[in-house]
Coordinates of C-alpha atoms in Angstrom, one line a residue:
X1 CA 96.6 148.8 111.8
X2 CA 94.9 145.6 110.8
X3 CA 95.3 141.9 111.1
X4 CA 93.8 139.4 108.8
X5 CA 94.4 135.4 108.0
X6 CA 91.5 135.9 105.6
X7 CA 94.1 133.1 102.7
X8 CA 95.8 130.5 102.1
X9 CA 97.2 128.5 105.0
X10 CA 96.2 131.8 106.9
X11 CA 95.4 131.5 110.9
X12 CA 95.0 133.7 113.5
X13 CA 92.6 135.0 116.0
X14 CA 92.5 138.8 116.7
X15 CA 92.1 139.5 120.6
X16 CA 92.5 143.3 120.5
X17 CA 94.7 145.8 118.9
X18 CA 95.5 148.6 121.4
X19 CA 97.1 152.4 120.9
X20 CA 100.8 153.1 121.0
X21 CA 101.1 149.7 118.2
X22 CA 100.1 146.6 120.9
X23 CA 98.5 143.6 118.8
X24 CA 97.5 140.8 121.4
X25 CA 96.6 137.3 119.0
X26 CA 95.2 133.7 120.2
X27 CA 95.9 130.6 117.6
X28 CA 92.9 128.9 117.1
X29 CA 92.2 125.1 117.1
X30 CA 92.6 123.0 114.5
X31 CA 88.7 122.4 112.5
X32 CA 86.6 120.2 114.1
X33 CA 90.3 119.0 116.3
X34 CA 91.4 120.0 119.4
X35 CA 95.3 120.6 118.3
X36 CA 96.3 123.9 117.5
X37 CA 100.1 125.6 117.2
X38 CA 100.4 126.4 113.4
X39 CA 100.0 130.7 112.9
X40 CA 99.7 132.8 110.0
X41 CA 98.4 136.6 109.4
X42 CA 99.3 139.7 107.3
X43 CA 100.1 143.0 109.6
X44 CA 98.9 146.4 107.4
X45 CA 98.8 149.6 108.2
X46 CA 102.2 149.7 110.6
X47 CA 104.7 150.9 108.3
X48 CA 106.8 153.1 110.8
X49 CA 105.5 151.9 113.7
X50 CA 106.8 150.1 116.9
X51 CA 104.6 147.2 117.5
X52 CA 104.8 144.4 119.8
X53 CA 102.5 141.0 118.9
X54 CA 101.2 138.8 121.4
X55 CA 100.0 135.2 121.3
X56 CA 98.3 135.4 124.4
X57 CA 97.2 131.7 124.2
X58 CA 100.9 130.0 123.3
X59 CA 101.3 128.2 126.3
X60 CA 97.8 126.5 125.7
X61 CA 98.9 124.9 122.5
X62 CA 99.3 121.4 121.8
X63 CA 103.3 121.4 122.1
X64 CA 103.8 125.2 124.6
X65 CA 107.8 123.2 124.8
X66 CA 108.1 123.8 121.3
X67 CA 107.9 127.8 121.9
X68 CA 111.1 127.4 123.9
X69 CA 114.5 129.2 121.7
X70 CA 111.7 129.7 119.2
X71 CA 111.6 133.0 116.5
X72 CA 108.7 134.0 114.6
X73 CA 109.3 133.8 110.9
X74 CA 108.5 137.3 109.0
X75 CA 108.3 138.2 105.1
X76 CA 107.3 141.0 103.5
X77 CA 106.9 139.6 100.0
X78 CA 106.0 135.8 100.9
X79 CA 109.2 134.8 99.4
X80 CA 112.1 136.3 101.6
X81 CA 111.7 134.8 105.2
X82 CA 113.5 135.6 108.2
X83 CA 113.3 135.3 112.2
X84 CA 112.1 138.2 114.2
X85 CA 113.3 137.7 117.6
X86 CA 110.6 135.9 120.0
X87 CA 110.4 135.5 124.1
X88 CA 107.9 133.2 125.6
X89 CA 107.2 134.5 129.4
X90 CA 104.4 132.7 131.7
X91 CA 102.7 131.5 128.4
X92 CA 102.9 134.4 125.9
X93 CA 104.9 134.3 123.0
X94 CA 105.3 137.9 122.0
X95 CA 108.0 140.2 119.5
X96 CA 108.7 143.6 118.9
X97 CA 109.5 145.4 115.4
X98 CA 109.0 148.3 113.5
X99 CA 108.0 147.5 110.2
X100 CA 109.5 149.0 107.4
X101 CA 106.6 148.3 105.1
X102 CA 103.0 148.6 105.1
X103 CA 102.3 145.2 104.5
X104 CA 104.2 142.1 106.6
X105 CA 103.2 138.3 106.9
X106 CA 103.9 136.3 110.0
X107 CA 103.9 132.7 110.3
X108 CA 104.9 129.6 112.4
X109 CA 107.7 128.5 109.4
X110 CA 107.7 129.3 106.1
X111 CA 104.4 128.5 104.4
X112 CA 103.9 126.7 101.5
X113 CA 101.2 127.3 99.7
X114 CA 98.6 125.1 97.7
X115 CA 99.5 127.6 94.4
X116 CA 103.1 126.2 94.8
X117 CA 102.4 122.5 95.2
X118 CA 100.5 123.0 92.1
X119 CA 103.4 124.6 90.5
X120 CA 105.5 122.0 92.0
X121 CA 103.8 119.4 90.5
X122 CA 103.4 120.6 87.2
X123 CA 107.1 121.8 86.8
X124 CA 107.8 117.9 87.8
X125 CA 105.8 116.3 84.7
X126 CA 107.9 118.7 82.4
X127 CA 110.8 116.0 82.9
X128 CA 110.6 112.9 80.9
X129 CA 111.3 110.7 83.9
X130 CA 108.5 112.1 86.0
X131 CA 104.6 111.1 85.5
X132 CA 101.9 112.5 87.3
X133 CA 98.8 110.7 88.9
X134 CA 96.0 111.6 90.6
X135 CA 95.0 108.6 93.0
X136 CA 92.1 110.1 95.0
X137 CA 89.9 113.0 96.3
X138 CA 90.4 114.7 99.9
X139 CA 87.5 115.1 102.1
X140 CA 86.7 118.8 100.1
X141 CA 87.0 116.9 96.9
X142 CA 91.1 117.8 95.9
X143 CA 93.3 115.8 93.5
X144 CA 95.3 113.9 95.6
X145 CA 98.3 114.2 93.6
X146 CA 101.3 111.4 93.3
X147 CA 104.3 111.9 91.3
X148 CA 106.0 108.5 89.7
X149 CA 109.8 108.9 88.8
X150 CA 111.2 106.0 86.6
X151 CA 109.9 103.1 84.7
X152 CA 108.3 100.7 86.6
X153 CA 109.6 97.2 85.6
X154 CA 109.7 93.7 87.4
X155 CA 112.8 93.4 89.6
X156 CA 112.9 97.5 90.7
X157 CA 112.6 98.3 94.2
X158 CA 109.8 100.5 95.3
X159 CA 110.9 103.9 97.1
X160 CA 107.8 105.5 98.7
X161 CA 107.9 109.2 99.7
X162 CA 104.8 111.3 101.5
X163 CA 105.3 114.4 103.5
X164 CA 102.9 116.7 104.9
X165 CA 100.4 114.6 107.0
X166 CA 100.2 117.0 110.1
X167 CA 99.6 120.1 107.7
X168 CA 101.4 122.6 109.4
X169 CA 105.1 121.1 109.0
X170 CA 104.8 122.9 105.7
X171 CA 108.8 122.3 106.3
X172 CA 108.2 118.7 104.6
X173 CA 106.9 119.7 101.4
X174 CA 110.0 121.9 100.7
X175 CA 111.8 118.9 101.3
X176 CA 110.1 117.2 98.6
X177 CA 110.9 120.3 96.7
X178 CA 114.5 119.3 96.9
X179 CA 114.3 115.9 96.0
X180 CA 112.7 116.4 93.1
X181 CA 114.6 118.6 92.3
X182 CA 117.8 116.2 93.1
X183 CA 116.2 113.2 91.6
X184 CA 114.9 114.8 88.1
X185 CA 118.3 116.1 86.8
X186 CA 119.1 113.7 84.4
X187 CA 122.8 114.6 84.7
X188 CA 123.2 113.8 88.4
X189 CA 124.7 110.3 89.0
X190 CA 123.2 109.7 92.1
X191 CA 119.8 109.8 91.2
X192 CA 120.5 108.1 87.6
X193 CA 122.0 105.2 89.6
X194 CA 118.8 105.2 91.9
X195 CA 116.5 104.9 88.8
X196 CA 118.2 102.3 87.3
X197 CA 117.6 99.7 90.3
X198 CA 114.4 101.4 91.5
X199 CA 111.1 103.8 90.7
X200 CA 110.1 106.2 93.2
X201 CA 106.6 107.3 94.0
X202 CA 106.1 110.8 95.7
X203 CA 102.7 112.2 97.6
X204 CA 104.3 115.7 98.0
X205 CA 101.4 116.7 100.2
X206 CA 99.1 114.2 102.1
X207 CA 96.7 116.9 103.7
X208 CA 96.1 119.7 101.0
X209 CA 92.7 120.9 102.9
X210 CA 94.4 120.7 106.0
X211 CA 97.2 123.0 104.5
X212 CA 94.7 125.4 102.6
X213 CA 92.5 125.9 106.2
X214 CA 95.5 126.9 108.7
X215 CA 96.3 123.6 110.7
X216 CA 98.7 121.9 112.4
X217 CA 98.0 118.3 112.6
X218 CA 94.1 118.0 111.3
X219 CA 92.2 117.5 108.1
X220 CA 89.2 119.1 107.8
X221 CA 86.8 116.4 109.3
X222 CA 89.6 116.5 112.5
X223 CA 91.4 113.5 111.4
X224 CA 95.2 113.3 112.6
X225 CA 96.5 111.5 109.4
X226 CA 99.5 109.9 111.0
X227 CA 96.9 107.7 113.4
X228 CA 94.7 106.4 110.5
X229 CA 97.2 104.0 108.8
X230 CA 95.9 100.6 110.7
X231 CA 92.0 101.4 109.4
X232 CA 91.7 104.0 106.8
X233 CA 88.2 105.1 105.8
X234 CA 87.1 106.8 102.7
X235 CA 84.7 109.6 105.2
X236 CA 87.7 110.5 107.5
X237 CA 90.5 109.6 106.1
X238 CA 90.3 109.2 102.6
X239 CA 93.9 110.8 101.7
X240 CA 95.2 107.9 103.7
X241 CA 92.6 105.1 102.1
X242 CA 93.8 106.0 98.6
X243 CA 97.4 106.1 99.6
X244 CA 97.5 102.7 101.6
X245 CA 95.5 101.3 98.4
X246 CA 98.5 102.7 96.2
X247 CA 100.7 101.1 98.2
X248 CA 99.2 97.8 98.6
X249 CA 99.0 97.5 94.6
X250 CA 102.2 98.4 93.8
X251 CA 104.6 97.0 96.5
X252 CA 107.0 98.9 99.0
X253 CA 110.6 98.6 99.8
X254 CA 111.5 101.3 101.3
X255 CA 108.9 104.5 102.8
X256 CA 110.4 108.2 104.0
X257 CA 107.2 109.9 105.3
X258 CA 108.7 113.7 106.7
X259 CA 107.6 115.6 108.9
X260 CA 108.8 118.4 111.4
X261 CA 109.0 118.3 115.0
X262 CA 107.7 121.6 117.3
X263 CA 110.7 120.8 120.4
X264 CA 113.4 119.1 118.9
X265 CA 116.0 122.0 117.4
X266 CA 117.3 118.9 115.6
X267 CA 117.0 116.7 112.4
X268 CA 116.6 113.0 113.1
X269 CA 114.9 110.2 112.3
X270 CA 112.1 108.0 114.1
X271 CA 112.2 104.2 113.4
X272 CA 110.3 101.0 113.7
X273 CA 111.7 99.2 116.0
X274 CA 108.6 98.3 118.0
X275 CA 106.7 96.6 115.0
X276 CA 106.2 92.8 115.3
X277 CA 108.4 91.7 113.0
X278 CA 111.5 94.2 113.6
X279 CA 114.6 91.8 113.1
X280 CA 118.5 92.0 112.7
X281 CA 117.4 92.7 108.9
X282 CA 115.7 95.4 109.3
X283 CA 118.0 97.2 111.8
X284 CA 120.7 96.8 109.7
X285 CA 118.7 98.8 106.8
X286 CA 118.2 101.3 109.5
X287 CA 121.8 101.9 110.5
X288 CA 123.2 101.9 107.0
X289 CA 121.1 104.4 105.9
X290 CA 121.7 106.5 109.2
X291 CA 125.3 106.1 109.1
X292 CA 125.6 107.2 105.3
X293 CA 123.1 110.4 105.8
X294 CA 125.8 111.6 108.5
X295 CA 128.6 111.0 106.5
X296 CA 127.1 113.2 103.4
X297 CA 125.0 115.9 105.2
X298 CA 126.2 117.7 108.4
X299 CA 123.0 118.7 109.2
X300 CA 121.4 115.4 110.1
X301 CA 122.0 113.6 113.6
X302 CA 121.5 110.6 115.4
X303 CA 122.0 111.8 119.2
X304 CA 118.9 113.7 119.8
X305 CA 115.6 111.8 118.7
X306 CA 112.8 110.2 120.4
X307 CA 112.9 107.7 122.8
X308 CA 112.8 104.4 120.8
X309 CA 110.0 102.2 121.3
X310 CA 110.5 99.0 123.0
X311 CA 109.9 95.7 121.2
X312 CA 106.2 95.2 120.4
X313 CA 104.7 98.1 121.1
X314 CA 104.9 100.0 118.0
X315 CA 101.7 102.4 117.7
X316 CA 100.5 100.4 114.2
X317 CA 98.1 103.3 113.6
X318 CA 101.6 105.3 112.5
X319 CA 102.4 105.5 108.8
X320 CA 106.1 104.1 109.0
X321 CA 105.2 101.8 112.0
X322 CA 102.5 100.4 109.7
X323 CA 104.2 100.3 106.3
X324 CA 107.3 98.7 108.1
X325 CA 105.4 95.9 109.7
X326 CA 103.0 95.3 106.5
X327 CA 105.5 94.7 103.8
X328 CA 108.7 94.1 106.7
X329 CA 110.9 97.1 105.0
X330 CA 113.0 100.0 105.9
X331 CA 110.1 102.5 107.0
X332 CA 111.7 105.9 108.3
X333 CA 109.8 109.2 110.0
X334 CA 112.1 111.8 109.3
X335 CA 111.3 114.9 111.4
X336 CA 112.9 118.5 110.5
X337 CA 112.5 121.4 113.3
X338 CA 110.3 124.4 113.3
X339 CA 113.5 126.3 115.1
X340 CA 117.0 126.1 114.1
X341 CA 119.4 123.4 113.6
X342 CA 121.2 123.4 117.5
X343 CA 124.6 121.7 116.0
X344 CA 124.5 124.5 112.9
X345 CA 122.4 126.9 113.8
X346 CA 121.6 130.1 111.9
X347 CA 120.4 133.3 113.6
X348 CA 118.8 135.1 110.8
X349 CA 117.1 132.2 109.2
X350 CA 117.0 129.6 111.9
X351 CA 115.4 126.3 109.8
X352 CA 114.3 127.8 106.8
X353 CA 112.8 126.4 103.6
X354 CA 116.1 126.7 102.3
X355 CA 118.0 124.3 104.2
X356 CA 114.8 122.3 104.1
X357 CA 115.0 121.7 100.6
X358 CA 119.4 121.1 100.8
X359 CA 118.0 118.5 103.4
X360 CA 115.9 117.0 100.6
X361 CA 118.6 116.6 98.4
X362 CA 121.2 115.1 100.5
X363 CA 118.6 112.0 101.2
X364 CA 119.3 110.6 98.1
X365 CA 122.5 109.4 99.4
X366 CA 121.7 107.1 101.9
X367 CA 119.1 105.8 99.6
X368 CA 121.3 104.8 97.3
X369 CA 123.3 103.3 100.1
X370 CA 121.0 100.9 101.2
X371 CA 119.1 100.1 97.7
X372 CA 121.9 97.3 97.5
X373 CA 120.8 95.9 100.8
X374 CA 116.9 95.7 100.3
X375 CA 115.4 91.8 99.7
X376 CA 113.2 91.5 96.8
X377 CA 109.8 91.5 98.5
X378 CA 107.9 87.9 98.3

């Protein structure tokens, strides 16, 4: 039997693999960062074979709650995912399985790999109402790449979308995947009402080397993106510099930056109700467009969330907390779960890619719910 992480997105430390099909793991830290959760490794050799994996270190990571009710995903062909189920006892996440091929990938969700956001990207430029820029380099020299659906024209509002800061929420880029895929079919009404009052500009993935090296919540210099938005720098954060610089040039009226969250079996949203300059306005924004998301998609909440911040102490180093306060707009941190939808939840699949990107469909609707609301920014 062997382990290796040796690819893409892959992760894994190998402690020691014993007679009689015992595999004992550690997650390593983040580079040059001290967070570390996000897993991913190929098991060969077992075909036949009862094994048991252990993540010896799991209760060490940055978020041990978020191993609570949580199941390993599992593939055998990187496209077919599914739950393996997981115990975590005194700090050690383990399974057992006997694998029915020689070859089986593990992973913390359901990767997604640079390959696809390339493919992802290109497919989107084959539509005549999608444009593809590239606005920057990362810190290993990567096209930043930002996707610009509609026609840009004085009087349209400005919907922002980025997903994918913390690396390892790979959940948020399949998200994207389904609103593109919802907002470039020129047949859908939704989306054609959406482009005719606004233009929408996508970052589908904020922290490509991040993704590429096995992370959870780092670039490669150990930059948490989502605490760089108050004073970006072109040596440690430059996907944030280039994005903020985007932003300040074109105008935002409304931002949706998604992520997922490791303890919350839940989809919800975070807000910015600590900024400065949070008024009766903006609330209003906020509850229209929550109110109309749980109308149209049963599988977003507004019970279970994080504690709301109180007035004025916003963290302004946070994308939607700064983006909200700099150009006083509906600014939205939607967070997806690494384990299963409690109110719907699925055994086999738990959250899955899948639902991620039915999740990224259904946001068009309380978009197009609030466009009507938004002031024309001064």
């Amino acid at each position: 039997m062997k382990i290796s992480s040796n690819f893409d997105s892959g992760n894994i430390e190998v402690v020691a693999i014993s007679e009689g099909g015992q595999i004992d793991l550690r997650i390593p830290k983040d580079t040059k960062a001290d967070f570390s959760q996000w897993f991913h490794f190929r098991l060969s050799g077992a075909k036949g074979q009862a094994c048991k994996i252990s993540i010896l270190n799991a209760g060490e990571t940055s978020y041990p709650e978020g191993w609570k009710d949580y199941n390993i995903c599992a593939s055998y062909d990187r496209e077919h995912w599914f739950r393996v189920p997981t115990t975590f006892v005194e700090g050690m996440l383990a399974c057992e399985l006997t694998p029915e091929h020689n070859s089986m990938f593990f992973a913390y969700f359901e990767p997604f790999s640079y390959s696809q956001h390339l493919a992802m990207v290109q497919s989107a430029q084959d539509s005549t109402l999608c444009q593809v820029e590239v606005i920057g380099e990362t810190v290993e020299g990567r096209d930043i790449d930002m996707l610009v659906i509609g026609e840009p024209a004085p009087g349209k509002q400005k919907i922002w979308m980025v997903a994918r800061q913390h690396p390892g929420e790979s959940m948020a880029e399949w998200f994207v995947m389904g609103f593109l895929e919802k907002m470039l079919e020129e047949t859908d009404s939704v989306s054609r009402k959406i482009l005719e009052q606004a233009c929408v500009y996508v970052i589908p993935n904020m922290n490509i080397d991040g993704s590429i090296a096995g992370n959870l919540r780092a670039n490669t210099v150990g930059a948490n993106l989502n605490r760089e938005w108050e004073n970006p720098s072109l040596e440690r954060s430059p996907e944030v510099f280039h994005a903020l610089a985007q932003m300040d040039a074109i105008g935002v009226d409304l931002l949706l930056d998604v992520h997922g969250d490791e303890a919350l079996p839940y989809n919800f949203v975070a807000g910015s109700e600590g900024i400065p300059s949070y008024d009766s306005y903006l609330e209003g924004l906020e509850n229209k467009f929550k109110a109309s998301w749980m109308a149209t998609c049963p599988d977003f909440q507004d019970v279970h969330k994080y504690e709301l911040d109180a007035p004025g102490t916003a963290n302004m180093t946070v994308c939607s907390n700064q983006i909200g306060e700099r150009f006083h707009c509906l600014s939205y941190t939607i967070e997806m779960p690494f384990k299963d939808n409690a109110e719907m939840p699925d055994t086999r699949y738990g959250w899955s890619a899948d639902r991620s990107i039915e999740l990224g469909k259904s946001v068009v609707y309380p978009v197009l719910a609030v466009l009507g609301d938004i002031e024309p920014q001064t």
